[in-house]
Tab-separated table of C-alpha atoms and ligand atoms in Angstrom:
chain	number	residue	atom	x	y	z
A	1	MET	CA	-42.048	141.717	35.809
A	2	SER	CA	-39.057	140.202	37.570
A	3	THR	CA	-37.908	136.992	35.855
A	4	HIS	CA	-39.840	134.588	38.053
A	5	ILE	CA	-42.306	136.351	39.271
A	6	GLY	CA	-44.988	137.833	35.226
A	7	ALA	CA	-46.605	140.059	38.252
A	8	LYS	CA	-47.240	143.701	37.067
A	9	LEU	CA	-45.654	146.794	39.099
A	10	GLY	CA	-47.638	147.707	42.031
A	11	ASP	CA	-49.577	143.739	41.186
A	12	ILE	CA	-47.442	142.778	44.630
A	13	ALA	CA	-48.268	144.056	47.810
A	14	GLU	CA	-46.245	145.443	50.773
A	15	THR	CA	-47.594	142.337	53.090
A	16	VAL	CA	-46.104	138.922	51.469
A	17	LEU	CA	-47.612	135.690	52.943
A	18	LEU	CA	-45.041	132.782	51.323
A	19	PRO	CA	-46.261	129.095	51.405
A	20	GLY	CA	-43.857	126.676	49.733
A	21	ASP	CA	-46.532	125.283	48.108
A	22	PRO	CA	-48.140	127.540	45.500
A	23	TYR	CA	-51.491	124.978	45.719
A	24	ARG	CA	-52.166	126.255	49.689
A	25	ALA	CA	-51.591	129.561	48.409
A	26	LYS	CA	-54.226	129.394	45.840
A	27	TRP	CA	-56.445	127.444	48.552
A	28	ALA	CA	-55.310	130.391	51.542
A	29	ALA	CA	-56.049	133.031	48.738
A	30	GLU	CA	-59.764	131.547	48.068
A	31	THR	CA	-60.546	131.196	51.472
A	32	PHE	CA	-59.361	134.400	53.443
A	33	LEU	CA	-58.694	137.262	51.202
A	34	ASN	CA	-61.787	139.127	49.248
A	35	ASP	CA	-60.772	140.938	46.093
A	36	VAL	CA	-58.640	137.906	45.024
A	37	VAL	CA	-56.667	138.347	42.165
A	38	CYS	CA	-53.782	136.143	40.197
A	39	VAL	CA	-50.574	138.097	39.886
A	40	ASN	CA	-48.070	135.195	38.777
A	41	GLN	CA	-48.754	131.876	37.249
A	42	VAL	CA	-44.343	131.268	36.027
A	43	ARG	CA	-43.104	128.457	36.386
A	44	GLY	CA	-46.535	127.149	38.646
A	45	MET	CA	-45.383	129.007	41.228
A	46	LEU	CA	-48.935	130.506	42.148
A	47	GLY	CA	-49.614	134.408	43.846
A	48	PHE	CA	-53.041	135.697	44.685
A	49	THR	CA	-53.483	139.767	45.687
A	50	GLY	CA	-56.055	140.718	47.240
A	51	THR	CA	-57.527	141.920	50.608
A	52	TRP	CA	-57.555	140.517	54.778
A	53	LYS	CA	-59.855	143.637	56.569
A	54	GLY	CA	-59.209	146.222	54.327
A	55	ASN	CA	-55.225	145.675	54.031
A	56	ARG	CA	-53.441	144.691	50.240
A	57	VAL	CA	-51.749	141.354	51.468
A	58	THR	CA	-50.058	138.941	48.713
A	59	ILE	CA	-50.136	135.205	49.052
A	60	GLN	CA	-47.058	133.962	46.839
A	61	GLY	CA	-45.865	129.842	46.634
A	62	SER	CA	-41.824	129.944	47.367
A	63	GLY	CA	-41.195	126.056	46.642
A	64	MET	CA	-39.153	124.155	48.491
A	65	GLY	CA	-35.812	124.792	50.840
A	66	MET	CA	-33.632	128.078	50.641
A	67	PRO	CA	-32.194	128.674	47.100
A	68	SER	CA	-36.052	128.632	45.467
A	69	LEU	CA	-37.031	130.872	48.211
A	70	SER	CA	-34.889	133.183	47.897
A	71	ILE	CA	-35.767	133.501	43.776
A	72	TYR	CA	-38.872	134.615	45.463
A	73	VAL	CA	-37.723	136.816	48.212
A	74	ASN	CA	-34.779	138.612	46.632
A	75	GLU	CA	-37.554	139.595	43.687
A	76	LEU	CA	-40.113	140.162	46.060
A	77	ILE	CA	-37.929	143.426	47.405
A	78	SER	CA	-35.714	144.013	44.312
A	79	GLU	CA	-38.344	144.513	41.796
A	80	PHE	CA	-41.620	144.661	44.362
A	81	ASP	CA	-40.494	146.373	46.909
A	82	ALA	CA	-42.533	144.071	49.552
A	83	GLN	CA	-41.737	144.779	53.208
A	84	THR	CA	-43.236	142.862	55.170
A	85	LEU	CA	-42.194	138.685	54.281
A	86	ILE	CA	-43.588	136.114	56.110
A	87	ARG	CA	-43.632	132.358	55.579
A	88	ILE	CA	-45.960	129.979	56.123
A	89	GLY	CA	-45.529	126.341	56.407
A	90	SER	CA	-44.823	123.273	57.556
A	91	CYS	CA	-41.763	121.576	60.256
A	92	GLY	CA	-40.811	118.384	61.522
A	93	ALA	CA	-40.867	118.487	65.695
A	94	MET	CA	-37.700	118.154	67.385
A	95	GLN	CA	-38.411	118.171	71.178
A	96	PRO	CA	-40.996	115.813	73.301
A	97	GLU	CA	-43.091	118.802	74.855
A	98	VAL	CA	-43.733	119.487	70.938
A	99	LYS	CA	-46.472	118.040	69.080
A	100	LEU	CA	-48.520	117.549	66.250
A	101	ARG	CA	-50.494	120.467	64.774
A	102	ASP	CA	-48.729	123.062	67.520
A	103	VAL	CA	-47.325	126.241	65.721
A	104	ILE	CA	-44.203	127.081	66.351
A	105	ILE	CA	-42.892	130.724	65.550
A	106	ALA	CA	-38.871	131.147	64.823
A	107	MET	CA	-37.506	133.027	66.405
A	108	THR	CA	-34.240	132.953	65.304
A	109	ALA	CA	-33.064	129.676	62.145
A	110	THR	CA	-29.465	127.699	62.407
A	111	SER	CA	-28.942	126.212	59.357
A	112	ARG	CA	-25.227	124.873	58.036
A	113	SER	CA	-25.417	127.121	55.138
A	114	THR	CA	-28.294	129.341	53.434
A	115	PRO	CA	-28.014	131.325	49.744
A	116	SER	CA	-26.221	133.781	52.016
A	117	SER	CA	-23.283	132.240	52.844
A	118	GLY	CA	-21.041	133.289	50.306
A	119	ILE	CA	-22.020	136.450	51.371
A	120	PHE	CA	-21.470	136.184	55.176
A	121	LYS	CA	-17.411	134.106	54.193
A	122	GLU	CA	-16.015	133.066	57.786
A	123	LEU	CA	-19.012	134.788	60.005
A	124	ASN	CA	-21.408	132.542	61.379
A	125	PHE	CA	-25.066	135.065	61.328
A	126	ALA	CA	-27.614	133.975	63.703
A	127	PRO	CA	-30.933	134.769	61.200
A	128	CYS	CA	-33.488	136.146	63.266
A	129	ALA	CA	-36.915	137.235	63.125
A	130	ASP	CA	-38.408	140.596	63.312
A	131	TRP	CA	-39.090	141.543	67.167
A	132	GLY	CA	-42.485	143.550	66.105
A	133	LEU	CA	-43.398	140.387	63.679
A	134	LEU	CA	-42.618	138.038	66.392
A	135	GLU	CA	-44.489	139.311	69.437
A	136	ALA	CA	-47.546	140.383	67.707
A	137	SER	CA	-47.826	136.646	66.189
A	138	VAL	CA	-47.396	135.681	69.281
A	139	ALA	CA	-50.497	137.059	70.515
A	140	ALA	CA	-52.602	135.971	67.928
A	141	ALA	CA	-52.053	132.952	68.288
A	142	ARG	CA	-53.190	133.179	72.167
A	143	LYS	CA	-56.263	134.452	70.355
A	144	LEU	CA	-56.964	131.827	68.606
A	145	GLY	CA	-56.514	129.083	71.284
A	146	SER	CA	-52.967	127.632	69.006
A	147	PRO	CA	-50.871	126.034	71.342
A	148	THR	CA	-47.549	127.817	70.834
A	149	HIS	CA	-43.878	127.504	70.890
A	150	VAL	CA	-41.584	130.543	70.131
A	151	GLY	CA	-37.439	129.466	69.702
A	152	GLY	CA	-34.924	128.318	67.373
A	153	ILE	CA	-35.890	125.913	64.852
A	154	TYR	CA	-33.198	124.306	62.294
A	155	SER	CA	-33.516	125.126	58.595
A	156	SER	CA	-32.020	122.110	56.892
A	157	ASP	CA	-30.899	121.375	52.855
A	158	THR	CA	-31.836	118.141	53.202
A	159	PHE	CA	-35.630	116.561	53.489
A	160	TYR	CA	-33.655	112.974	53.600
A	161	ASP	CA	-31.303	114.155	56.429
A	162	GLU	CA	-27.902	111.380	57.001
A	163	ARG	CA	-26.514	113.234	59.737
A	164	HIS	CA	-28.595	112.452	62.493
A	165	ASP	CA	-25.461	113.547	64.291
A	166	LEU	CA	-26.205	117.275	64.042
A	167	MET	CA	-30.183	116.582	64.585
A	168	THR	CA	-28.785	115.067	68.054
A	169	GLU	CA	-26.978	117.996	68.926
A	170	MET	CA	-29.709	120.409	67.542
A	171	MET	CA	-31.961	118.788	69.859
A	172	ARG	CA	-29.520	118.986	72.681
A	173	HIS	CA	-29.111	122.722	72.151
A	174	GLY	CA	-32.355	123.132	72.376
A	175	VAL	CA	-33.789	123.678	68.552
A	176	LEU	CA	-37.878	123.191	68.517
A	177	GLY	CA	-38.381	121.732	65.220
A	178	VAL	CA	-36.996	121.521	61.013
A	179	GLU	CA	-37.936	123.073	57.787
A	180	MET	CA	-36.000	124.263	54.998
A	181	GLU	CA	-36.322	128.266	54.422
A	182	ALA	CA	-36.463	130.701	57.030
A	183	ALA	CA	-32.423	131.194	57.692
A	184	GLU	CA	-32.077	132.424	53.996
A	185	LEU	CA	-35.279	134.258	54.726
A	186	TYR	CA	-34.577	136.204	57.546
A	187	ALA	CA	-30.539	136.545	55.967
A	188	VAL	CA	-32.102	138.592	52.663
A	189	ALA	CA	-34.557	140.572	54.666
A	190	ALA	CA	-32.418	141.816	57.409
A	191	ARG	CA	-29.839	142.866	54.151
A	192	HIS	CA	-32.751	144.776	52.864
A	193	GLY	CA	-34.076	146.657	56.119
A	194	ARG	CA	-37.370	144.193	55.590
A	195	ARG	CA	-39.753	143.190	58.017
A	196	ALA	CA	-39.430	138.956	58.488
A	197	LEU	CA	-41.510	136.228	60.738
A	198	ALA	CA	-41.422	132.411	59.846
A	199	VAL	CA	-45.015	130.513	61.486
A	200	LEU	CA	-44.784	127.094	61.007
A	201	THR	CA	-47.389	123.522	61.630
A	202	VAL	CA	-46.144	121.053	63.098
A	203	SER	CA	-46.553	118.110	60.298
A	204	ASP	CA	-44.223	115.603	61.472
A	205	HIS	CA	-41.600	115.253	64.608
A	206	LEU	CA	-38.953	113.276	64.478
A	207	LEU	CA	-38.988	111.619	67.709
A	208	THR	CA	-42.743	109.597	67.971
A	209	GLU	CA	-42.351	109.538	63.959
A	210	GLU	CA	-45.927	110.529	63.868
A	211	ALA	CA	-47.402	112.293	61.180
A	212	LEU	CA	-49.789	114.592	60.259
A	213	PRO	CA	-52.553	112.977	57.535
A	214	ALA	CA	-53.180	114.896	54.779
A	215	ASP	CA	-56.958	115.529	55.444
A	216	GLN	CA	-56.088	116.883	58.799
A	217	ARG	CA	-53.519	119.790	57.827
A	218	GLU	CA	-55.644	122.051	56.188
A	219	LYS	CA	-57.249	123.258	59.444
A	220	SER	CA	-53.928	123.842	60.713
A	221	PHE	CA	-52.555	125.473	58.199
A	222	GLY	CA	-55.344	128.084	58.471
A	223	ASP	CA	-54.574	128.541	61.880
A	224	MET	CA	-50.948	129.326	60.423
A	225	VAL	CA	-52.877	131.898	57.598
A	226	GLU	CA	-55.099	133.453	60.409
A	227	ILE	CA	-52.000	134.238	62.843
A	228	THR	CA	-49.651	135.967	60.070
A	229	LEU	CA	-52.677	138.074	59.134
A	230	GLU	CA	-53.519	138.858	62.514
A	231	ALA	CA	-49.715	139.921	63.232
A	232	ALA	CA	-48.878	142.230	60.389
A	233	PHE	CA	-51.805	143.685	60.533
A	234	GLY	CA	-53.370	143.836	63.290
A	235	VAL	CA	-51.322	143.922	67.078
A	236	ALA	CA	-48.933	145.621	65.811
A	237	GLN	CA	-48.446	148.011	63.050
A	238	PRO	CA	-45.124	149.076	62.373
B	1	LIG	N1	-37.396	117.784	57.301
B	1	LIG	C1	-37.287	118.703	57.088
B	1	LIG	N2	-38.348	119.905	56.285
B	1	LIG	C2	-39.519	119.051	56.463
B	1	LIG	C3	-39.664	118.750	57.672
B	1	LIG	C4	-38.766	117.655	57.897
B	1	LIG	O1	-39.164	116.508	59.374
B	1	LIG	N3	-41.846	118.750	58.389
B	1	LIG	C5	-41.862	119.536	57.250
B	1	LIG	N4	-41.155	119.935	56.539
């Protein structure tokens, strides 16, 4: 047991998928895994362990934003020895060629700050994905036929962002989409020598102001779960 995860040692698999929403964790575990056991209920941040094609996997909610995700990722690594951590979540698109429901695989994550910024001080650290996971997830997305973009994203501290000037600069520099967790996931994983990746579905568009209706989010979310499970266990084993 750790401070925020009520699981027993051994209850958490080496591979952990991290949706922001704990109810998405429940849905994904019940939909894609066998022999599912609920391993965490502390603060309602549900976590489940089961098997996918014989491989043990945990799906643990991370909450919204980097401070919340950082708590779970630090404890998953330090207390439960998680080796592979993959965020599955939604993002807002920032480029015209990126459409609603498309998948974005985050090669890098720009931020203004993360909970790790205090460590880096004046250093402008570049959080990046694990190459093997990235390569395998692109192959899995192609196999599934999901329209996919690979590149940089922005991990924001705010959903209701008032710094339109920064958004404009990031769009000008080719940033594909905005979410609120990946930069810290990549930084913590790098610090501990673990594999990390973020796979995101476009749920809204910052240029067109379109948004995916709630009833259409499930299918896109399902594609992401399949892509990440294939990436973790299928094409490119470490
Ligand atoms: N901003 C930040 N995070 C998000 C967004 C957004 O527009 N959409 C989904 N996650």
